[in-house]
mmCIF file of C-alpha atoms in Angstrom:
data_model
loop_
_atom_site.group_PDB
_atom_site.id
_atom_site.type_symbol
_atom_site.label_atom_id
_atom_site.label_comp_id
_atom_site.label_asym_id
_atom_site.label_seq_id
_atom_site.Cartn_x
_atom_site.Cartn_y
_atom_site.Cartn_z
ATOM 1 C CA UNK A 1 14.015 -5.428 11.185
ATOM 2 C CA UNK A 2 10.917 -7.565 11.271
ATOM 3 C CA UNK A 3 9.215 -7.759 7.907
ATOM 4 C CA UNK A 4 5.963 -9.334 6.820
ATOM 5 C CA UNK A 5 6.988 -11.194 3.682
ATOM 6 C CA UNK A 6 4.703 -12.928 1.210
ATOM 7 C CA UNK A 7 6.886 -15.034 -1.109
ATOM 8 C CA UNK A 8 3.930 -15.978 -3.320
ATOM 9 C CA UNK A 9 2.989 -12.341 -4.029
ATOM 10 C CA UNK A 10 6.571 -11.016 -3.657
ATOM 11 C CA UNK A 11 5.520 -8.337 -1.170
ATOM 12 C CA UNK A 12 7.452 -6.878 1.751
ATOM 13 C CA UNK A 13 5.790 -4.882 4.528
ATOM 14 C CA UNK A 14 7.128 -3.300 7.706
ATOM 15 C CA UNK A 15 4.627 -3.882 10.535
ATOM 16 C CA UNK A 16 3.863 -0.813 12.658
ATOM 17 C CA UNK A 17 2.874 -2.076 16.131
ATOM 18 C CA UNK A 18 1.127 1.105 17.263
ATOM 19 C CA UNK A 19 0.452 4.585 16.027
ATOM 20 C CA UNK A 20 -0.952 7.760 17.562
ATOM 21 C CA UNK A 21 -3.905 8.994 15.500
ATOM 22 C CA UNK A 22 -5.265 12.500 16.172
ATOM 23 C CA UNK A 23 -8.747 12.693 17.671
ATOM 24 C CA UNK A 24 -9.988 14.709 14.675
ATOM 25 C CA UNK A 25 -8.982 11.932 12.261
ATOM 26 C CA UNK A 26 -10.569 9.248 14.461
ATOM 27 C CA UNK A 27 -13.743 11.365 14.719
ATOM 28 C CA UNK A 28 -13.932 11.819 10.940
ATOM 29 C CA UNK A 29 -13.506 8.057 10.460
ATOM 30 C CA UNK A 30 -16.199 7.210 13.013
ATOM 31 C CA UNK A 31 -18.647 9.792 11.640
ATOM 32 C CA UNK A 32 -18.236 8.425 8.102
ATOM 33 C CA UNK A 33 -18.432 4.671 8.752
ATOM 34 C CA UNK A 34 -14.745 3.818 8.298
ATOM 35 C CA UNK A 35 -13.148 0.848 10.042
ATOM 36 C CA UNK A 36 -9.730 1.017 11.658
ATOM 37 C CA UNK A 37 -7.281 -1.309 9.931
ATOM 38 C CA UNK A 38 -6.612 -4.394 12.078
ATOM 39 C CA UNK A 39 -2.868 -3.929 11.551
ATOM 40 C CA UNK A 40 -0.750 -1.074 10.348
ATOM 41 C CA UNK A 41 2.177 -1.413 7.980
ATOM 42 C CA UNK A 42 4.452 0.391 5.581
ATOM 43 C CA UNK A 43 4.669 -1.170 2.126
ATOM 44 C CA UNK A 44 8.211 -1.599 0.790
ATOM 45 C CA UNK A 45 7.340 -3.869 -2.132
ATOM 46 C CA UNK A 46 3.693 -3.641 -3.179
ATOM 47 C CA UNK A 47 1.556 -6.300 -4.827
ATOM 48 C CA UNK A 48 1.889 -4.448 -8.165
ATOM 49 C CA UNK A 49 5.671 -4.264 -7.895
ATOM 50 C CA UNK A 50 5.776 -7.834 -6.643
ATOM 51 C CA UNK A 51 4.072 -8.964 -9.876
ATOM 52 C CA UNK A 52 6.792 -7.203 -11.884
ATOM 53 C CA UNK A 53 9.507 -8.826 -9.764
ATOM 54 C CA UNK A 54 7.989 -12.313 -10.136
ATOM 55 C CA UNK A 55 7.861 -11.847 -13.934
ATOM 56 C CA UNK A 56 11.518 -10.790 -13.901
ATOM 57 C CA UNK A 57 12.489 -13.851 -11.824
ATOM 58 C CA UNK A 58 10.675 -16.149 -14.287
ATOM 59 C CA UNK A 59 12.610 -14.584 -17.159
ATOM 60 C CA UNK A 60 15.949 -14.734 -15.272
ATOM 61 C CA UNK A 61 16.101 -18.103 -13.497
ATOM 62 C CA UNK A 62 19.346 -17.202 -11.674
ATOM 63 C CA UNK A 63 17.576 -14.620 -9.514
ATOM 64 C CA UNK A 64 15.127 -15.114 -6.665
ATOM 65 C CA UNK A 65 12.886 -13.145 -4.355
ATOM 66 C CA UNK A 66 15.303 -14.003 -1.531
ATOM 67 C CA UNK A 67 17.735 -11.540 -3.165
ATOM 68 C CA UNK A 68 15.089 -8.818 -2.827
ATOM 69 C CA UNK A 69 14.512 -9.723 0.834
ATOM 70 C CA UNK A 70 18.276 -9.627 1.534
ATOM 71 C CA UNK A 71 18.439 -6.200 -0.094
ATOM 72 C CA UNK A 72 15.569 -4.952 2.109
ATOM 73 C CA UNK A 73 17.316 -6.349 5.197
ATOM 74 C CA UNK A 74 20.427 -4.318 4.387
ATOM 75 C CA UNK A 75 18.658 -0.994 5.149
ATOM 76 C CA UNK A 76 17.795 0.610 8.520
ATOM 77 C CA UNK A 77 14.249 1.717 7.602
ATOM 78 C CA UNK A 78 13.765 4.712 9.823
ATOM 79 C CA UNK A 79 10.251 6.112 9.501
ATOM 80 C CA UNK A 80 9.279 9.761 10.016
ATOM 81 C CA UNK A 81 5.590 10.194 10.831
ATOM 82 C CA UNK A 82 4.233 13.332 9.163
ATOM 83 C CA UNK A 83 1.081 15.128 10.293
ATOM 84 C CA UNK A 84 -0.646 14.947 6.900
ATOM 85 C CA UNK A 85 -3.799 12.838 6.658
ATOM 86 C CA UNK A 86 -5.755 12.290 3.460
ATOM 87 C CA UNK A 87 -9.032 10.713 2.365
ATOM 88 C CA UNK A 88 -8.690 8.668 -0.823
ATOM 89 C CA UNK A 89 -11.434 7.114 -2.950
ATOM 90 C CA UNK A 90 -11.254 4.616 -5.789
ATOM 91 C CA UNK A 91 -13.835 2.750 -7.843
ATOM 92 C CA UNK A 92 -12.820 -0.866 -8.390
ATOM 93 C CA UNK A 93 -14.130 -2.394 -11.610
ATOM 94 C CA UNK A 94 -16.119 -5.613 -11.695
ATOM 95 C CA UNK A 95 -13.917 -8.737 -11.685
ATOM 96 C CA UNK A 96 -15.220 -11.597 -13.856
ATOM 97 C CA UNK A 97 -13.593 -15.036 -14.037
ATOM 98 C CA UNK A 98 -14.850 -17.732 -16.422
ATOM 99 C CA UNK A 99 -18.032 -15.753 -17.054
ATOM 100 C CA UNK A 100 -18.877 -15.433 -13.347
ATOM 101 C CA UNK A 101 -18.762 -12.158 -11.420
ATOM 102 C CA UNK A 102 -16.278 -12.734 -8.594
ATOM 103 C CA UNK A 103 -16.362 -9.172 -7.271
ATOM 104 C CA UNK A 104 -18.896 -6.531 -8.347
ATOM 105 C CA UNK A 105 -17.891 -2.960 -9.139
ATOM 106 C CA UNK A 106 -17.557 -1.105 -5.851
ATOM 107 C CA UNK A 107 -16.089 1.949 -4.189
ATOM 108 C CA UNK A 108 -13.319 1.888 -1.610
ATOM 109 C CA UNK A 109 -12.161 4.729 0.609
ATOM 110 C CA UNK A 110 -9.105 4.992 2.820
ATOM 111 C CA UNK A 111 -7.687 7.434 5.315
ATOM 112 C CA UNK A 112 -3.912 7.515 5.118
ATOM 113 C CA UNK A 113 -1.129 9.194 7.039
ATOM 114 C CA UNK A 114 1.824 10.351 4.967
ATOM 115 C CA UNK A 115 5.241 9.321 6.227
ATOM 116 C CA UNK A 116 8.823 9.734 5.078
ATOM 117 C CA UNK A 117 11.240 6.852 4.687
ATOM 118 C CA UNK A 118 14.763 8.210 4.136
ATOM 119 C CA UNK A 119 16.074 4.867 2.770
ATOM 120 C CA UNK A 120 13.255 4.317 0.231
ATOM 121 C CA UNK A 121 14.917 6.061 -2.745
ATOM 122 C CA UNK A 122 18.212 4.182 -2.198
ATOM 123 C CA UNK A 123 16.356 0.883 -1.793
ATOM 124 C CA UNK A 124 14.398 1.407 -5.022
ATOM 125 C CA UNK A 125 17.592 2.356 -6.861
ATOM 126 C CA UNK A 126 19.294 -0.848 -5.709
ATOM 127 C CA UNK A 127 16.154 -2.861 -6.459
ATOM 128 C CA UNK A 128 16.120 -1.492 -10.009
ATOM 129 C CA UNK A 129 19.766 -2.564 -10.445
ATOM 130 C CA UNK A 130 18.967 -6.015 -9.050
ATOM 131 C CA UNK A 131 15.841 -6.618 -11.158
ATOM 132 C CA UNK A 132 16.287 -4.390 -14.206
ATOM 133 C CA UNK A 133 12.808 -2.960 -13.526
ATOM 134 C CA UNK A 134 11.946 0.741 -13.271
ATOM 135 C CA UNK A 135 9.627 1.319 -10.296
ATOM 136 C CA UNK A 136 7.398 4.348 -9.723
ATOM 137 C CA UNK A 137 8.275 6.388 -6.655
ATOM 138 C CA UNK A 138 5.735 5.353 -4.036
ATOM 139 C CA UNK A 139 3.656 7.669 -1.901
ATOM 140 C CA UNK A 140 5.047 6.728 1.499
ATOM 141 C CA UNK A 141 2.059 6.251 3.766
ATOM 142 C CA UNK A 142 0.237 4.118 6.304
ATOM 143 C CA UNK A 143 -3.419 3.240 5.750
ATOM 144 C CA UNK A 144 -5.242 3.897 9.018
ATOM 145 C CA UNK A 145 -8.909 3.390 8.124
ATOM 146 C CA UNK A 146 -10.843 1.846 5.244
ATOM 147 C CA UNK A 147 -14.403 1.709 3.950
ATOM 148 C CA UNK A 148 -16.251 0.118 1.034
ATOM 149 C CA UNK A 149 -19.820 0.023 -0.230
ATOM 150 C CA UNK A 150 -19.238 -3.721 -0.827
ATOM 151 C CA UNK A 151 -19.035 -5.333 2.626
ATOM 152 C CA UNK A 152 -16.512 -8.123 1.788
ATOM 153 C CA UNK A 153 -14.005 -5.423 0.752
ATOM 154 C CA UNK A 154 -14.615 -3.158 3.776
ATOM 155 C CA UNK A 155 -11.084 -3.711 5.128
ATOM 156 C CA UNK A 156 -9.275 -3.586 1.770
ATOM 157 C CA UNK A 157 -6.997 -0.751 0.793
ATOM 158 C CA UNK A 158 -7.039 0.956 -2.582
ATOM 159 C CA UNK A 159 -3.566 0.057 -3.918
ATOM 160 C CA UNK A 160 -1.739 3.370 -3.838
ATOM 161 C CA UNK A 161 1.320 2.705 -6.009
ATOM 162 C CA UNK A 162 2.491 6.117 -7.216
ATOM 163 C CA UNK A 163 2.135 9.883 -6.960
ATOM 164 C CA UNK A 164 -0.166 9.657 -10.007
ATOM 165 C CA UNK A 165 -2.452 7.269 -8.082
ATOM 166 C CA UNK A 166 -2.384 9.578 -5.057
ATOM 167 C CA UNK A 167 -3.428 12.615 -7.104
ATOM 168 C CA UNK A 168 -6.125 10.595 -8.903
ATOM 169 C CA UNK A 169 -7.683 9.151 -5.700
ATOM 170 C CA UNK A 170 -7.194 12.085 -3.291
ATOM 171 C CA UNK A 171 -10.530 13.510 -2.144
ATOM 172 C CA UNK A 172 -9.681 15.535 0.943
ATOM 173 C CA UNK A 173 -6.995 16.493 3.449
ATOM 174 C CA UNK A 174 -7.926 16.108 7.104
ATOM 175 C CA UNK A 175 -6.845 18.657 9.698
#
């Protein structure tokens, strides 16, 4: 399996080379100013979970992110593409560093397609054993389109890390 791995952020993604998107979803995106993501992927280890893993590695010097990558490589990662599409919206708070606004408060929207990954629960169980960290069950999805009212963040996702996040950010289901 080819992964996109970021050692610095401890993230693991599965690239999705192409995907069939229904005309109705594409039409909704076009009519509402969304931009198609330049690449599609499935997130195995998110930025949020990567931060937890990096903290764990700092506290346990005998472990490394390579162990997490080897664990991911031990699974087949079949992906089942569902026909459920959702519009999500999140307000991102202002980010200030050293008294300077780096990123103003802004709104982000995404259109996602739900998927099923049969190996995800087993992977997370093994990852918890490896790291000693309890991870939230992710909402398995692919982000297809994004939008923001702050142009530099137009292509950014909204960081969907759990079912709680999904329920909080869900605005609509597309048909």
